Short mmCIF file of N, CA and C in Angstrom, two decimals:
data_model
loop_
_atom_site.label_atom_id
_atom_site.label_comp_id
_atom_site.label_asym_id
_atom_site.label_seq_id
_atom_site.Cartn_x
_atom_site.Cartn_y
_atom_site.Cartn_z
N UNK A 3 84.20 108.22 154.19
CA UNK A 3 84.85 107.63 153.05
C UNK A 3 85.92 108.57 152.51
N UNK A 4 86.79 107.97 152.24
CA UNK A 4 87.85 108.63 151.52
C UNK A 4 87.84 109.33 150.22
N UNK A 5 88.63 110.63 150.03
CA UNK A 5 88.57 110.75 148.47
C UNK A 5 89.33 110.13 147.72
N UNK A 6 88.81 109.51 147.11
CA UNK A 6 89.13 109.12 145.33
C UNK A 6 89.96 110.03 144.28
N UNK A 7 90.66 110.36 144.84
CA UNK A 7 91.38 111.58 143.38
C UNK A 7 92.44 110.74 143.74
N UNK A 8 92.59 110.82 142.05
CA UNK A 8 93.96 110.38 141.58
C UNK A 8 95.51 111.46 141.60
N UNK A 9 95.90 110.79 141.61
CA UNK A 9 97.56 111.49 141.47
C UNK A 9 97.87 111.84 141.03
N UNK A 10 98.59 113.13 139.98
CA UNK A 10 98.81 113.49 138.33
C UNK A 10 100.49 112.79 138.14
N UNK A 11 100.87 112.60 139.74
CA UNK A 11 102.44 112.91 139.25
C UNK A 11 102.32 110.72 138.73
N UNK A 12 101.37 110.07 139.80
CA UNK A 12 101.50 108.92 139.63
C UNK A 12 100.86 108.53 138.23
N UNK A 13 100.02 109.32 137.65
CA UNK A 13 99.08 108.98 135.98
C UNK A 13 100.39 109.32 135.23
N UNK A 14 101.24 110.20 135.33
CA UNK A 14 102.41 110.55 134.95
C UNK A 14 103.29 109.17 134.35
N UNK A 15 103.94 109.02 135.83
CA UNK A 15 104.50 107.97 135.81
C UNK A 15 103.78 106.16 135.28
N UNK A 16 102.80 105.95 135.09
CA UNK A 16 102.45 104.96 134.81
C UNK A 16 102.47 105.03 133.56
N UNK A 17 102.05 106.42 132.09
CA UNK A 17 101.74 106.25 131.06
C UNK A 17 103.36 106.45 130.70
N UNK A 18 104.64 106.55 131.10
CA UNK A 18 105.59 106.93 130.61
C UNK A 18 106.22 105.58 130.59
N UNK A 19 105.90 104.45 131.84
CA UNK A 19 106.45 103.28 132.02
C UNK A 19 105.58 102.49 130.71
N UNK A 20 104.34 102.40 130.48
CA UNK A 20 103.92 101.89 129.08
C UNK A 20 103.78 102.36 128.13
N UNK A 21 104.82 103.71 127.66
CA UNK A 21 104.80 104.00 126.56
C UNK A 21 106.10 103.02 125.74
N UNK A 22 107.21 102.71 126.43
CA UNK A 22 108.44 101.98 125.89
C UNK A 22 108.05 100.59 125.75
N UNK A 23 107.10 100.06 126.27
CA UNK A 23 106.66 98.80 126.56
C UNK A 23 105.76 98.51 124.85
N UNK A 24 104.81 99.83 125.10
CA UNK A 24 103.80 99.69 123.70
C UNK A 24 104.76 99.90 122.16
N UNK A 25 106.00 100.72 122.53
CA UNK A 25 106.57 100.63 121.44
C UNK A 25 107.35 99.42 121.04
N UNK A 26 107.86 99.03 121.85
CA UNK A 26 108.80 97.47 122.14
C UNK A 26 107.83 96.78 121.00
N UNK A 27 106.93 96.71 121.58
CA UNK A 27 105.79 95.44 121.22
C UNK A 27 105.61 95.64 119.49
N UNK A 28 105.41 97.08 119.21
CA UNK A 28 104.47 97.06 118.17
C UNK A 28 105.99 97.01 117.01
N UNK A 29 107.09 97.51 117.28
CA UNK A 29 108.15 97.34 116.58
C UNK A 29 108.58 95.64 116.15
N UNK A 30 108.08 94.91 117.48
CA UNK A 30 108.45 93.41 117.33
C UNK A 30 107.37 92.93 116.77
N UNK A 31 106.87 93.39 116.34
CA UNK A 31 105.90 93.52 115.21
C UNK A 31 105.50 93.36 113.89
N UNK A 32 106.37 94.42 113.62
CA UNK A 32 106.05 95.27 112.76
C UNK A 32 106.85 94.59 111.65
N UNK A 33 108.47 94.29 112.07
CA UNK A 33 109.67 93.62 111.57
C UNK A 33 109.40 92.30 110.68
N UNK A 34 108.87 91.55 111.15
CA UNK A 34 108.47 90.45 110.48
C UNK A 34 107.85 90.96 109.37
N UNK A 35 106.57 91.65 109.24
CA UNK A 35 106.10 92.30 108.22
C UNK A 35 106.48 92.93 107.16
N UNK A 36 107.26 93.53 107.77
CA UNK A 36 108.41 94.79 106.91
C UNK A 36 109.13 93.60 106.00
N UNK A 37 110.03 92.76 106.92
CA UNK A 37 110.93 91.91 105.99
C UNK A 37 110.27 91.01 104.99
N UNK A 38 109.14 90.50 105.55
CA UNK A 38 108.48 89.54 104.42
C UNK A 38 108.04 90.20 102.85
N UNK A 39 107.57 91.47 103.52
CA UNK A 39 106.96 92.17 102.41
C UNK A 39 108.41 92.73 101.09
N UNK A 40 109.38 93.29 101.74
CA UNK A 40 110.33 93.23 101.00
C UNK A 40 111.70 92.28 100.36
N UNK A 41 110.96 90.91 101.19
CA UNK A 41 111.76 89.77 100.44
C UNK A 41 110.84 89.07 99.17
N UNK A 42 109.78 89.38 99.31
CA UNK A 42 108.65 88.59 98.28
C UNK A 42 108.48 89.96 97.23
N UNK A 43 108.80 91.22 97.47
CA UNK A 43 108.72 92.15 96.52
C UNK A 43 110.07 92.58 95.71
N UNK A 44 110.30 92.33 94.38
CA UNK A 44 111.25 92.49 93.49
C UNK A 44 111.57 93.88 93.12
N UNK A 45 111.82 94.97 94.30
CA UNK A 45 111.98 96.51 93.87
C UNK A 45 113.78 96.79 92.90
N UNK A 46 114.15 95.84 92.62
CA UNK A 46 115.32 95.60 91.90
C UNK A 46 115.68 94.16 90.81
N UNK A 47 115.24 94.14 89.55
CA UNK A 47 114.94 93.27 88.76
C UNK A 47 116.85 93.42 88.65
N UNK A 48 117.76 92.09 89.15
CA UNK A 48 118.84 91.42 88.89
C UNK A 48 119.40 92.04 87.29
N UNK A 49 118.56 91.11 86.49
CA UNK A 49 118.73 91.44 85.46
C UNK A 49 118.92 92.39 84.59
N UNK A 50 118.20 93.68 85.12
CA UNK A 50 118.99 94.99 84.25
C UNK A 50 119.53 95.42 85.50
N UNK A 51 120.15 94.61 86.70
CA UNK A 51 121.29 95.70 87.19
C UNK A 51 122.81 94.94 86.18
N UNK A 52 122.08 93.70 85.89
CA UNK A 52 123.78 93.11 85.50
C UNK A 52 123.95 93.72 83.72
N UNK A 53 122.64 94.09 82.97
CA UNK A 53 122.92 94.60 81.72
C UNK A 53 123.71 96.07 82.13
N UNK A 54 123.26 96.63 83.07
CA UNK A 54 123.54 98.04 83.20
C UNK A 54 125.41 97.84 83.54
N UNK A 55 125.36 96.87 84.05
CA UNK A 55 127.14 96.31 84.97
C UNK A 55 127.70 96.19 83.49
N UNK A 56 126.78 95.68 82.44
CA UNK A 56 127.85 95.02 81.68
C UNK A 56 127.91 95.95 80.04
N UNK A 57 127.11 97.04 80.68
CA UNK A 57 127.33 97.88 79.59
C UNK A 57 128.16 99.02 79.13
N UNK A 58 128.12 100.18 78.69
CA UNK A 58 129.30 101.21 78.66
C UNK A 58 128.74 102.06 78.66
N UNK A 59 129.80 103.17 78.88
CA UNK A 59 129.15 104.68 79.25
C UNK A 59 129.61 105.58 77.74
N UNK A 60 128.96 106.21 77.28
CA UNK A 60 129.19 107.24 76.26
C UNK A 60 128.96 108.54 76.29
N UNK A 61 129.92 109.60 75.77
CA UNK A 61 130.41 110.91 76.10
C UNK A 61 130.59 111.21 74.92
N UNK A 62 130.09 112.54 74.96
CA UNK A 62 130.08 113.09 73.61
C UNK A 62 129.63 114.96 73.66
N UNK A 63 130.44 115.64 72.97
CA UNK A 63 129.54 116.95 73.10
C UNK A 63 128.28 116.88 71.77
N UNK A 64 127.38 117.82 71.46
CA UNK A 64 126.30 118.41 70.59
C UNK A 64 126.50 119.74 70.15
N UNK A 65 126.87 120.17 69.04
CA UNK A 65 126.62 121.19 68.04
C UNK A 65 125.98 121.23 67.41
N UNK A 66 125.24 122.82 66.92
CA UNK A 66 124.77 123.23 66.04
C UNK A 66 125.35 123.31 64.76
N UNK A 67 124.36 124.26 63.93
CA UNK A 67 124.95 124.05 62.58
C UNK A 67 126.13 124.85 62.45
N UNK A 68 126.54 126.05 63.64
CA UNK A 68 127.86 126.86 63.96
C UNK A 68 128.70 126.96 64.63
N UNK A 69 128.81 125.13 64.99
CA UNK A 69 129.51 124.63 65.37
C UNK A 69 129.35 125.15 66.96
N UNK A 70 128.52 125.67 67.28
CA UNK A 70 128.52 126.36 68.76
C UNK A 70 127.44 125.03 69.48
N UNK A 71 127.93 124.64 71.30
CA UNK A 71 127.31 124.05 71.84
C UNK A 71 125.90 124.08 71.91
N UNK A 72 125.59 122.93 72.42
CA UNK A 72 123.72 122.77 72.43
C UNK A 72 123.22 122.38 73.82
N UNK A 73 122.50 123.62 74.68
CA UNK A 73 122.25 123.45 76.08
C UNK A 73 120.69 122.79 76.01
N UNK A 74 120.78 121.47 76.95
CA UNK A 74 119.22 121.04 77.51
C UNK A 74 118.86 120.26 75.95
N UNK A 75 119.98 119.81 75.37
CA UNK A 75 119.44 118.95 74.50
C UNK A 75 118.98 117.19 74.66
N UNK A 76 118.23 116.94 74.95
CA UNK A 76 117.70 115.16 74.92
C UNK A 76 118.04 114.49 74.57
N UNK A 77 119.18 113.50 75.47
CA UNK A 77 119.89 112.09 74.56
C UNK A 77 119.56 111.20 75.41
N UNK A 78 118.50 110.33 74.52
CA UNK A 78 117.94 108.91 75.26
C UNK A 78 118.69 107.55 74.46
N UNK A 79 118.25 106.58 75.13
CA UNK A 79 118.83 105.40 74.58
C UNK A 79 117.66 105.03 74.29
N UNK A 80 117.51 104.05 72.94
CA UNK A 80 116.20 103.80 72.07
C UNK A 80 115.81 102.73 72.63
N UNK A 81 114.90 102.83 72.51
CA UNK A 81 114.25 101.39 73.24
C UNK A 81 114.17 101.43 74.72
N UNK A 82 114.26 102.80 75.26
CA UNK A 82 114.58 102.46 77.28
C UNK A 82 114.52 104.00 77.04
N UNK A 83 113.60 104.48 77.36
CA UNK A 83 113.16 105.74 77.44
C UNK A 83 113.06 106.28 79.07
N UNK A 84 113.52 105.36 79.64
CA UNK A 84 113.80 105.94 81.27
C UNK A 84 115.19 106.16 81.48
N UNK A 85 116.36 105.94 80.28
CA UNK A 85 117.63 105.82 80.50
C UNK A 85 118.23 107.22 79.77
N UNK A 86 118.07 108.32 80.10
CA UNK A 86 118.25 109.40 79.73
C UNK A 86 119.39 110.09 80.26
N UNK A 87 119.72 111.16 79.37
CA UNK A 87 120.06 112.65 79.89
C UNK A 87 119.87 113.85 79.28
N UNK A 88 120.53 115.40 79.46
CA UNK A 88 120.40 115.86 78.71
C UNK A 88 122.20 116.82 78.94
N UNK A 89 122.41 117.56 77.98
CA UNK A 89 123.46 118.27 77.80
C UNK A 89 123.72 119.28 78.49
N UNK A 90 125.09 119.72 78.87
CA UNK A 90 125.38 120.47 80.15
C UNK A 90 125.37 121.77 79.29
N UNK A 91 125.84 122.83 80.19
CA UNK A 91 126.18 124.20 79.50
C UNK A 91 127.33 124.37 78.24
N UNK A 92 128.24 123.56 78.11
CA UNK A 92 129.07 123.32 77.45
C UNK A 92 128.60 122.41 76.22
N UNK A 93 127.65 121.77 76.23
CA UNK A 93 126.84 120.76 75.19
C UNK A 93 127.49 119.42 75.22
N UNK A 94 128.07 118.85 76.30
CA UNK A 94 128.70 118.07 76.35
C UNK A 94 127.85 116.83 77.26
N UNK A 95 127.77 115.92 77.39
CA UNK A 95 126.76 114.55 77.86
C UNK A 95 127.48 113.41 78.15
N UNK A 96 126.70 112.62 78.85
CA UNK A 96 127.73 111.12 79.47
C UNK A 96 126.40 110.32 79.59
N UNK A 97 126.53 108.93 79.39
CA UNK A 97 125.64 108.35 79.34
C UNK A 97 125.80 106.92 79.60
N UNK A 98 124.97 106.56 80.59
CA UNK A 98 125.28 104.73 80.74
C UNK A 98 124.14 104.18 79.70
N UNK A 99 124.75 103.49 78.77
CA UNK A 99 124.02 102.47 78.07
C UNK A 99 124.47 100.47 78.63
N UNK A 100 122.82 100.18 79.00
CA UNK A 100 122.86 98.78 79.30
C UNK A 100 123.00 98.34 77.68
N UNK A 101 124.10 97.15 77.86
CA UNK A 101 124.12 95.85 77.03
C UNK A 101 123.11 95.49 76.20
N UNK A 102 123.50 95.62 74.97
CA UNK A 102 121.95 95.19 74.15
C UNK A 102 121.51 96.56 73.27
N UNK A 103 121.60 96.92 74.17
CA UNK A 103 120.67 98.94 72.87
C UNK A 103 122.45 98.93 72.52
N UNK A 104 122.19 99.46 71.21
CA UNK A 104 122.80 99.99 70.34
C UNK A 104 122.50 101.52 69.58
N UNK A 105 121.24 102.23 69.72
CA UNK A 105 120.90 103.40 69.22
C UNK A 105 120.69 104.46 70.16
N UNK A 106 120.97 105.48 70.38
CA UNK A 106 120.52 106.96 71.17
C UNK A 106 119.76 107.92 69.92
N UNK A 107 118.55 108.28 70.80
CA UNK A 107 117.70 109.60 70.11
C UNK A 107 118.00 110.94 70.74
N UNK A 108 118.44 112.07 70.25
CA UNK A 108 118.59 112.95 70.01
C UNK A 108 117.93 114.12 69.71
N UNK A 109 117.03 115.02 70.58
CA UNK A 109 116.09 115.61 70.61
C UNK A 109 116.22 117.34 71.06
N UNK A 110 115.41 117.88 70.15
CA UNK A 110 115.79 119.34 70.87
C UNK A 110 115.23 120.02 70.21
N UNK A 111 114.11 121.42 70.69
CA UNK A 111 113.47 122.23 70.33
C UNK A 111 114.23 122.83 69.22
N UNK A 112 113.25 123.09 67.88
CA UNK A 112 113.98 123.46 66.70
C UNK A 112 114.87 122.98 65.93
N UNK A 113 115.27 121.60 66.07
CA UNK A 113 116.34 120.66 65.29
C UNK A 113 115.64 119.20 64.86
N UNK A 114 115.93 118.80 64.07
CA UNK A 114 115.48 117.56 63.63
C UNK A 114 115.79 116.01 65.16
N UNK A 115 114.75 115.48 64.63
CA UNK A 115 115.25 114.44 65.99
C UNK A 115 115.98 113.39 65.16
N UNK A 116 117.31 112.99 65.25
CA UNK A 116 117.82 112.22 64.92
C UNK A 116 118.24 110.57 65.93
N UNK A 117 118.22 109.40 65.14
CA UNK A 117 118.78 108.78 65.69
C UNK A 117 119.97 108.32 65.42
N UNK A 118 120.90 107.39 66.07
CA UNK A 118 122.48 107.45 66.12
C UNK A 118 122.48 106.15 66.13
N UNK A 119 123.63 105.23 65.89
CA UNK A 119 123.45 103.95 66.08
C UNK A 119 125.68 103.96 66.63
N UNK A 120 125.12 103.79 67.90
CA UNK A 120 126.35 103.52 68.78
C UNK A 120 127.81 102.82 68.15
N UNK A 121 127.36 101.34 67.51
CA UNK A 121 128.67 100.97 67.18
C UNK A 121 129.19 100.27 68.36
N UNK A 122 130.89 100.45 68.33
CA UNK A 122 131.72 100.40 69.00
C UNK A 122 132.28 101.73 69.46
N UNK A 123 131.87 102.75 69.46
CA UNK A 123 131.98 104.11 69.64
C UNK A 123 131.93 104.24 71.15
N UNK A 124 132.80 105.18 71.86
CA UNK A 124 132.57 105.78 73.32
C UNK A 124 132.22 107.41 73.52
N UNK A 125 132.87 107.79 71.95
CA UNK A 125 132.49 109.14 72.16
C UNK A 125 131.81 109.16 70.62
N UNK A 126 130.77 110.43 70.93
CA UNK A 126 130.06 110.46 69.77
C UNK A 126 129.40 111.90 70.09
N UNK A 127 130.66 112.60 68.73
CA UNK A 127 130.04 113.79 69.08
C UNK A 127 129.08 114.37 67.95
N UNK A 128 127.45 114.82 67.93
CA UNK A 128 126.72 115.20 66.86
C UNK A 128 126.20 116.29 66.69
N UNK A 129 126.05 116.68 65.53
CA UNK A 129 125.92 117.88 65.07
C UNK A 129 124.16 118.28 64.35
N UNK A 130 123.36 119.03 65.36
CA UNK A 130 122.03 118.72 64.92
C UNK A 130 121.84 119.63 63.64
N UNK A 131 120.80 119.41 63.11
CA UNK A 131 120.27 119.82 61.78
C UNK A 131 119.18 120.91 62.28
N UNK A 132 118.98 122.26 62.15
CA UNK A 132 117.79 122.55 62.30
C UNK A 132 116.35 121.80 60.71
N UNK A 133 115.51 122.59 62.04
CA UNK A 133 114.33 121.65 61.74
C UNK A 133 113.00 123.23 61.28
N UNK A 134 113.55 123.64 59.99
CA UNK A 134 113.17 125.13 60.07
C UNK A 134 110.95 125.02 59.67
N UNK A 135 110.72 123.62 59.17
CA UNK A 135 109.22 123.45 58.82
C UNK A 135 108.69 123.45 60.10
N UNK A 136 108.99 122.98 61.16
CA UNK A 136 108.28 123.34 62.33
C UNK A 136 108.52 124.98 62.92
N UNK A 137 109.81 125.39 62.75
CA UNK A 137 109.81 126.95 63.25
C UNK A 137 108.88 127.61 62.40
N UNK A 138 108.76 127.08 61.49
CA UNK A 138 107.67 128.36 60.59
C UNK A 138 106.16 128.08 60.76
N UNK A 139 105.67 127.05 61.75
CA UNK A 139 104.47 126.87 62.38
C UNK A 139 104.09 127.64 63.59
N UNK A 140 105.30 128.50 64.42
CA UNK A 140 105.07 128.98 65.25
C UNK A 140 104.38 130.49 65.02
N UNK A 141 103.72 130.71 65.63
CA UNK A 141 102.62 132.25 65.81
C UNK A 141 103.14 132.68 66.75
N UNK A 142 103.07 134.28 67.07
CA UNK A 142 103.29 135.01 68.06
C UNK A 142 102.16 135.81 68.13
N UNK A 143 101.02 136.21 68.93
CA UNK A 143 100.37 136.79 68.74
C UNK A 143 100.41 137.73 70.27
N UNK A 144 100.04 138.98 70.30
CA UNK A 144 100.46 139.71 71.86
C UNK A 144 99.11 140.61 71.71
N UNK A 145 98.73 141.29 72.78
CA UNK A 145 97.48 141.97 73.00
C UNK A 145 97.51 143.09 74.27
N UNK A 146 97.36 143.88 74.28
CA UNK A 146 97.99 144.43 75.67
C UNK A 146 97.96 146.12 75.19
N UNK A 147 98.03 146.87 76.61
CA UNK A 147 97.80 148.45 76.37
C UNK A 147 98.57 148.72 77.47
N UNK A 148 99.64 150.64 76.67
CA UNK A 148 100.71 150.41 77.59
C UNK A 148 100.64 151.77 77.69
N UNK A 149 100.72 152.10 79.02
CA UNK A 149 100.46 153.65 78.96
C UNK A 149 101.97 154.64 78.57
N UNK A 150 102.17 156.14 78.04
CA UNK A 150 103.02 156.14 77.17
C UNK A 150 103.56 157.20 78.27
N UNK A 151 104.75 157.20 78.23
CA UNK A 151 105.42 158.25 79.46
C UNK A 151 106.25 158.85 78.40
N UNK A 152 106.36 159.67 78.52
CA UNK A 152 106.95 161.23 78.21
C UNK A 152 107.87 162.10 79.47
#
């Protein structure tokens, strides 16, 4: 009787000829799935892309009370608290507001949070208030041993 051993170069060649075959298949597949699932799923509500189309953008710098810029300060639009930014190094900001809000909040460690009410305004530049009853809540307390060089 003959031996029975297989071939490596022919196991080779057979799993390489149904590897393009198994992918073919499972891709023609897969497609139908893919598309159904993202035609029946709404990952883009129409409606605030056309408020966002039909709204305006507002620019404005932020000062302190010395007239000097305000870095990493918080300007949201009220009512849409995902529609944010915050102020560059210069204290200066740009902002798309959708159609409909009319107010931005104004936020920043140590200053009063103010709100603004837009208008017909494109630029709007504001000047925060410190907010000195909360600075005087802050504690510093330190603990520590430091050896003394001479």
């Amino acid at each position: 009787m003959k031996n029975m051993k297989k071939n490596p170069k022919q196991n080779r060649e057979s799993s390489l000829m149904r590897s393009p075959l198994i992918l073919g298949l499972s891709m023609v597949l897969c497609i139908p799935v893919a598309y159904s699932h993202a035609k029946s799923s709404n990952i883009v509500n129409n409606e605030s892309v056309q408020s966002i189309l039909q709204g305006r953008t507002i620019k404005g710098q932020i000062i302190d009370e010395n007239n000097e810029p305000l870095i990493g300060v918080s300007v949201t639009v009220k009512g849409a608290n995902t529609i944010g930014t915050i102020t560059d190094f210069d204290g200066n900001y740009t902002l798309d507001v959708p159609a409909g809000k009319n107010s931005l909040e104004i936020s920043y460690i140590g200053y009063k949070t103010q709100e603004i009410t837009i208008g017909k305004n494109t630029q709007l530049n504001i000047k925060m208030q410190p907010d000195t009853q909360t600075l005087d809540e802050v504690v510093v307390v330190g603990y520590g041993t430091v050896k003394r060089e001479i």
